[in-house]
Amino acid sequence: LSLHDALPIFQTQLQKEQEEDEEVYEKVACWCETNDKSKTVSIADAEGRITDLTSTIEELTASSARLNTEIKNLNSEIAKNQAALDKATAIREKQLAEFNGEEKDLLQSISALKSAVTVLSKHNSASLLQIGSMSAITSGVQAALTMHADLLKGVFTHKQRRAVTAFLQSPQDYFDAEPTFKQSYAPQSGEIYGILTQMLETFEANLSQSQKEEMENQKAYEDLKAAKEAEIAAGQEQIDKKNSRACRH
């Protein structure tokens, strides 16, 4: 073809390519615009989520710190309650041991005094053979006097104490079966009987009071123990709940 004939063909081809280029450009421009809008929205959404997550993280961090502090305080409170319970238990055990010892001593002393009073009430040595030896009885009374000296302060006069000492040194004088001696020592026997009876009543009253105090001490301990165990259980329950919440966070 001559240049003159080919020129229209070239122009047509160029026009077609130009239209195709324009179509491609429009498509690309549309895609860019659409993609830009989508990305802008996605970025905005992501930034919003980041803000929300940051806020949530801060709230959870604060909540976790608060829970840890509360758990620490609860553990401290439980430790204090347990320490108080342990101390009360130690005191109760000491009280009980002291009471058991005192009760045993008083019961022994009461038994010895009952034997001596029973013998004195007979006013004759034959009764000793039925109840026990004179030495065993007097040694029991002597042990009671020594063991419970503080308890007997102010109970007897010096004269009464001297009378008891004389009885313990020569008890046979108070149980002589001969009429002359019986007649001679009967008043002294009656005096010793009264003194030992008073000792017996003092010991029995003290034993009764000690047993009453022991019951009160035991009741007080049981009440305190129940209260402390309830507080410890309640504290542990709160710790378990808070630990569960901390794990969920």
Tab-separated table of C-alpha atoms in Angstrom:
chain	number	residue	atom	x	y	z
A	1	LEU	CA	0.000	0.000	0.000
A	2	SER	CA	1.032	3.520	-0.552
A	3	LEU	CA	1.490	5.820	2.369
A	4	HIS	CA	-1.593	7.651	1.317
A	5	ASP	CA	-3.674	4.500	1.364
A	6	ALA	CA	-2.198	3.215	4.617
A	7	LEU	CA	-2.706	6.403	6.589
A	8	PRO	CA	-6.461	5.857	7.199
A	9	ILE	CA	-5.745	2.335	8.370
A	10	PHE	CA	-3.110	3.575	10.813
A	11	GLN	CA	-5.424	6.258	12.089
A	12	THR	CA	-8.175	3.719	12.650
A	13	GLN	CA	-5.766	1.420	14.442
A	14	LEU	CA	-4.440	4.238	16.610
A	15	GLN	CA	-7.968	5.332	17.425
A	16	LYS	CA	-8.841	1.788	18.465
A	17	GLU	CA	-5.725	1.437	20.612
A	18	GLN	CA	-6.412	4.821	22.181
A	19	GLU	CA	-9.926	3.750	23.078
A	20	GLU	CA	-8.611	0.497	24.483
A	21	ASP	CA	-6.010	2.392	26.504
A	22	GLU	CA	-8.636	4.749	27.792
A	23	GLU	CA	-10.835	1.785	28.767
A	24	VAL	CA	-7.919	0.144	30.575
A	25	TYR	CA	-7.092	3.432	32.304
A	26	GLU	CA	-10.671	3.877	33.422
A	27	LYS	CA	-10.711	0.335	34.782
A	28	VAL	CA	-7.407	0.848	36.574
A	29	ALA	CA	-8.524	4.240	37.906
A	30	CYS	CA	-11.791	2.749	39.100
A	31	TRP	CA	-9.959	-0.147	40.751
A	32	CYS	CA	-7.538	2.236	42.443
A	33	GLU	CA	-10.335	4.424	43.677
A	34	THR	CA	-12.381	1.462	44.910
A	35	ASN	CA	-9.342	-0.226	46.484
A	36	ASP	CA	-8.287	3.033	48.112
A	37	LYS	CA	-11.694	3.467	49.693
A	38	SER	CA	-11.710	-0.178	50.864
A	39	LYS	CA	-8.240	0.111	52.330
A	40	THR	CA	-9.139	3.393	54.001
A	41	VAL	CA	-12.166	1.763	55.604
A	42	SER	CA	-10.094	-1.299	56.616
A	43	ILE	CA	-7.398	0.910	58.109
A	44	ALA	CA	-10.008	2.903	60.005
A	45	ASP	CA	-11.613	-0.318	61.259
A	46	ALA	CA	-8.219	-1.675	62.276
A	47	GLU	CA	-7.316	1.536	64.062
A	48	GLY	CA	-10.661	1.410	65.873
A	49	ARG	CA	-10.018	-2.189	66.910
A	50	ILE	CA	-6.521	-1.277	68.079
A	51	THR	CA	-7.991	1.494	70.204
A	52	ASP	CA	-10.612	-0.874	71.622
A	53	LEU	CA	-8.045	-3.610	72.281
A	54	THR	CA	-5.681	-1.125	73.903
A	55	SER	CA	-8.478	0.049	76.169
A	56	THR	CA	-9.454	-3.556	76.956
A	57	ILE	CA	-5.840	-4.473	77.705
A	58	GLU	CA	-5.531	-1.498	80.030
A	59	GLU	CA	-8.784	-2.445	81.801
A	60	LEU	CA	-7.729	-6.088	82.129
A	61	THR	CA	-4.292	-5.077	83.376
A	62	ALA	CA	-5.855	-2.821	85.992
A	63	SER	CA	-8.369	-5.540	86.914
A	64	SER	CA	-5.594	-8.134	87.168
A	65	ALA	CA	-3.530	-5.853	89.387
A	66	ARG	CA	-6.568	-5.202	91.579
A	67	LEU	CA	-7.336	-8.923	91.835
A	68	ASN	CA	-3.723	-9.723	92.706
A	69	THR	CA	-3.782	-7.066	95.440
A	70	GLU	CA	-7.079	-8.380	96.793
A	71	ILE	CA	-5.775	-11.968	96.748
A	72	LYS	CA	-2.602	-10.863	98.533
A	73	ASN	CA	-4.675	-9.089	101.197
A	74	LEU	CA	-6.923	-12.119	101.596
A	75	ASN	CA	-3.905	-14.408	101.981
A	76	SER	CA	-2.539	-12.044	104.624
A	77	GLU	CA	-5.886	-12.045	106.446
A	78	ILE	CA	-6.065	-15.845	106.320
A	79	ALA	CA	-2.525	-16.064	107.697
A	80	LYS	CA	-3.478	-13.745	110.576
A	81	ASN	CA	-6.599	-15.766	111.367
A	82	GLN	CA	-4.609	-19.009	111.236
A	83	ALA	CA	-1.937	-17.526	113.502
A	84	ALA	CA	-4.619	-16.396	115.964
A	85	LEU	CA	-6.187	-19.862	115.894
A	86	ASP	CA	-2.803	-21.559	116.391
A	87	LYS	CA	-2.043	-19.260	119.328
A	88	ALA	CA	-5.452	-19.912	120.885
A	89	THR	CA	-4.966	-23.654	120.398
A	90	ALA	CA	-1.560	-23.536	122.088
A	91	ILE	CA	-3.020	-21.573	125.018
A	92	ARG	CA	-5.955	-24.000	125.265
A	93	GLU	CA	-3.624	-27.009	125.277
A	94	LYS	CA	-1.529	-25.385	128.027
A	95	GLN	CA	-4.657	-24.554	130.042
A	96	LEU	CA	-5.955	-28.096	129.661
A	97	ALA	CA	-2.623	-29.620	130.708
A	98	GLU	CA	-2.498	-27.352	133.781
A	99	PHE	CA	-6.102	-28.155	134.659
A	100	ASN	CA	-5.544	-31.899	134.300
A	101	GLY	CA	-2.512	-31.675	136.587
A	102	GLU	CA	-4.323	-29.551	139.166
A	103	GLU	CA	-7.420	-31.747	139.019
A	104	LYS	CA	-5.339	-34.889	139.542
A	105	ASP	CA	-3.545	-33.330	142.544
A	106	LEU	CA	-6.797	-32.088	144.066
A	107	LEU	CA	-8.504	-35.449	143.614
A	108	GLN	CA	-5.583	-37.180	145.334
A	109	SER	CA	-5.658	-34.648	148.169
A	110	ILE	CA	-9.436	-34.936	148.511
A	111	SER	CA	-9.156	-38.724	148.639
A	112	ALA	CA	-6.477	-38.530	151.359
A	113	LEU	CA	-8.502	-36.053	153.404
A	114	LYS	CA	-11.684	-38.137	153.081
A	115	SER	CA	-9.784	-41.144	154.430
A	116	ALA	CA	-8.377	-39.122	157.343
A	117	VAL	CA	-11.783	-37.592	158.157
A	118	THR	CA	-13.434	-41.000	158.028
A	119	VAL	CA	-10.835	-42.438	160.422
A	120	LEU	CA	-11.115	-39.491	162.801
A	121	SER	CA	-14.874	-39.860	162.858
A	122	LYS	CA	-14.438	-43.411	164.264
A	123	HIS	CA	-12.208	-42.242	167.151
A	124	ASN	CA	-10.468	-45.614	167.387
A	125	SER	CA	-7.460	-47.269	165.844
A	126	ALA	CA	-9.394	-50.318	164.660
A	127	SER	CA	-10.870	-48.279	161.809
A	128	LEU	CA	-7.372	-47.774	160.416
A	129	LEU	CA	-7.190	-51.453	159.613
A	130	GLN	CA	-10.273	-51.125	157.426
A	131	ILE	CA	-9.295	-47.970	155.526
A	132	GLY	CA	-5.515	-48.161	155.291
A	133	SER	CA	-2.352	-47.649	157.237
A	134	MET	CA	-1.930	-44.575	159.431
A	135	SER	CA	1.295	-43.623	157.673
A	136	ALA	CA	-0.400	-43.687	154.264
A	137	ILE	CA	-3.180	-41.415	155.514
A	138	THR	CA	-0.903	-38.924	157.253
A	139	SER	CA	1.483	-38.829	154.284
A	140	GLY	CA	-1.500	-38.020	152.050
A	141	VAL	CA	-2.578	-35.180	154.329
A	142	GLN	CA	1.003	-33.887	154.515
A	143	ALA	CA	1.269	-33.951	150.723
A	144	ALA	CA	-2.008	-32.042	150.458
A	145	LEU	CA	-0.745	-29.378	152.876
A	146	THR	CA	2.518	-28.981	150.977
A	147	MET	CA	1.055	-29.161	147.487
A	148	HIS	CA	-1.767	-26.700	148.117
A	149	ALA	CA	-0.081	-24.309	150.548
A	150	ASP	CA	-1.148	-21.283	148.478
A	151	LEU	CA	-4.742	-22.502	148.398
A	152	LEU	CA	-4.815	-22.800	152.179
A	153	LYS	CA	-3.395	-19.345	152.901
A	154	GLY	CA	-5.822	-17.455	155.114
A	155	VAL	CA	-7.942	-20.544	155.710
A	156	PHE	CA	-6.347	-21.601	159.040
A	157	THR	CA	-4.949	-19.787	162.056
A	158	HIS	CA	-1.432	-20.446	163.303
A	159	LYS	CA	-2.950	-22.459	166.176
A	160	GLN	CA	-4.802	-24.690	163.736
A	161	ARG	CA	-1.670	-25.216	161.657
A	162	ARG	CA	0.260	-26.231	164.796
A	163	ALA	CA	-2.545	-28.662	165.667
A	164	VAL	CA	-2.364	-30.292	162.243
A	165	THR	CA	1.448	-30.509	162.500
A	166	ALA	CA	1.124	-32.215	165.872
A	167	PHE	CA	-1.404	-34.661	164.444
A	168	LEU	CA	0.853	-35.536	161.527
A	169	GLN	CA	3.831	-36.083	163.857
A	170	SER	CA	1.951	-38.333	166.335
A	171	PRO	CA	-1.315	-39.497	164.770
A	172	GLN	CA	-1.513	-42.538	167.040
A	173	ASP	CA	-2.225	-40.261	170.020
A	174	TYR	CA	-5.572	-39.404	168.417
A	175	PHE	CA	-6.644	-43.048	168.010
A	176	ASP	CA	-5.746	-44.700	171.297
A	177	ALA	CA	-8.260	-47.320	172.285
A	178	GLU	CA	-7.589	-47.144	176.043
A	179	PRO	CA	-10.391	-45.306	177.874
A	180	THR	CA	-8.087	-42.896	179.685
A	181	PHE	CA	-6.315	-41.882	176.486
A	182	LYS	CA	-9.500	-41.775	174.484
A	183	GLN	CA	-11.004	-39.475	177.023
A	184	SER	CA	-7.873	-37.373	177.109
A	185	TYR	CA	-7.429	-37.013	173.341
A	186	ALA	CA	-11.030	-36.941	172.188
A	187	PRO	CA	-11.184	-33.093	172.155
A	188	GLN	CA	-7.989	-32.914	170.107
A	189	SER	CA	-9.339	-35.547	167.735
A	190	GLY	CA	-12.491	-33.468	167.297
A	191	GLU	CA	-10.414	-30.352	166.571
A	192	ILE	CA	-8.336	-32.137	163.925
A	193	TYR	CA	-11.512	-33.582	162.456
A	194	GLY	CA	-12.904	-30.057	162.061
A	195	ILE	CA	-9.684	-28.721	160.540
A	196	LEU	CA	-9.357	-31.560	158.021
A	197	THR	CA	-13.057	-31.282	157.157
A	198	GLN	CA	-12.530	-27.593	156.429
A	199	MET	CA	-9.531	-28.465	154.246
A	200	LEU	CA	-11.637	-31.028	152.415
A	201	GLU	CA	-14.420	-28.531	151.785
A	202	THR	CA	-11.883	-25.962	150.566
A	203	PHE	CA	-10.359	-28.438	148.122
A	204	GLU	CA	-13.746	-29.631	146.888
A	205	ALA	CA	-14.914	-26.051	146.340
A	206	ASN	CA	-11.693	-25.236	144.484
A	207	LEU	CA	-12.046	-28.360	142.353
A	208	SER	CA	-15.632	-27.447	141.489
A	209	GLN	CA	-14.576	-23.906	140.541
A	210	SER	CA	-11.645	-25.177	138.462
A	211	GLN	CA	-13.903	-27.608	136.609
A	212	LYS	CA	-16.388	-24.817	135.927
A	213	GLU	CA	-13.612	-22.558	134.611
A	214	GLU	CA	-12.292	-25.400	132.465
A	215	MET	CA	-15.710	-25.844	130.874
A	216	GLU	CA	-15.930	-22.097	130.235
A	217	ASN	CA	-12.417	-22.020	128.758
A	218	GLN	CA	-13.231	-24.968	126.502
A	219	LYS	CA	-16.477	-23.326	125.344
A	220	ALA	CA	-14.694	-20.025	124.655
A	221	TYR	CA	-12.019	-21.843	122.663
A	222	GLU	CA	-14.567	-23.806	120.635
A	223	ASP	CA	-16.450	-20.580	119.807
A	224	LEU	CA	-13.239	-18.823	118.773
A	225	LYS	CA	-12.111	-21.841	116.747
A	226	ALA	CA	-15.435	-22.014	114.900
A	227	ALA	CA	-15.312	-18.281	114.141
A	228	LYS	CA	-11.700	-18.369	112.888
A	229	GLU	CA	-12.284	-21.483	110.790
A	230	ALA	CA	-15.346	-19.809	109.229
A	231	GLU	CA	-13.309	-16.666	108.451
A	232	ILE	CA	-10.499	-18.758	106.953
A	233	ALA	CA	-12.952	-20.750	104.818
A	234	ALA	CA	-14.684	-17.564	103.622
A	235	GLY	CA	-11.336	-15.973	102.765
A	236	GLN	CA	-10.204	-19.062	100.858
A	237	GLU	CA	-13.478	-19.132	98.945
A	238	GLN	CA	-12.968	-15.513	97.884
A	239	ILE	CA	-9.400	-16.299	96.808
A	240	ASP	CA	-10.621	-19.215	94.678
A	241	LYS	CA	-13.219	-16.989	93.001
A	242	LYS	CA	-10.703	-14.227	92.329
A	243	ASN	CA	-8.138	-16.704	90.983
A	244	SER	CA	-10.824	-18.046	88.652
A	245	ARG	CA	-11.582	-14.518	87.411
A	246	ALA	CA	-7.873	-13.808	86.980
A	247	CYS	CA	-7.485	-16.968	84.860
A	248	ARG	CA	-10.415	-15.957	82.630
A	249	HIS	CA	-8.750	-12.591	82.067
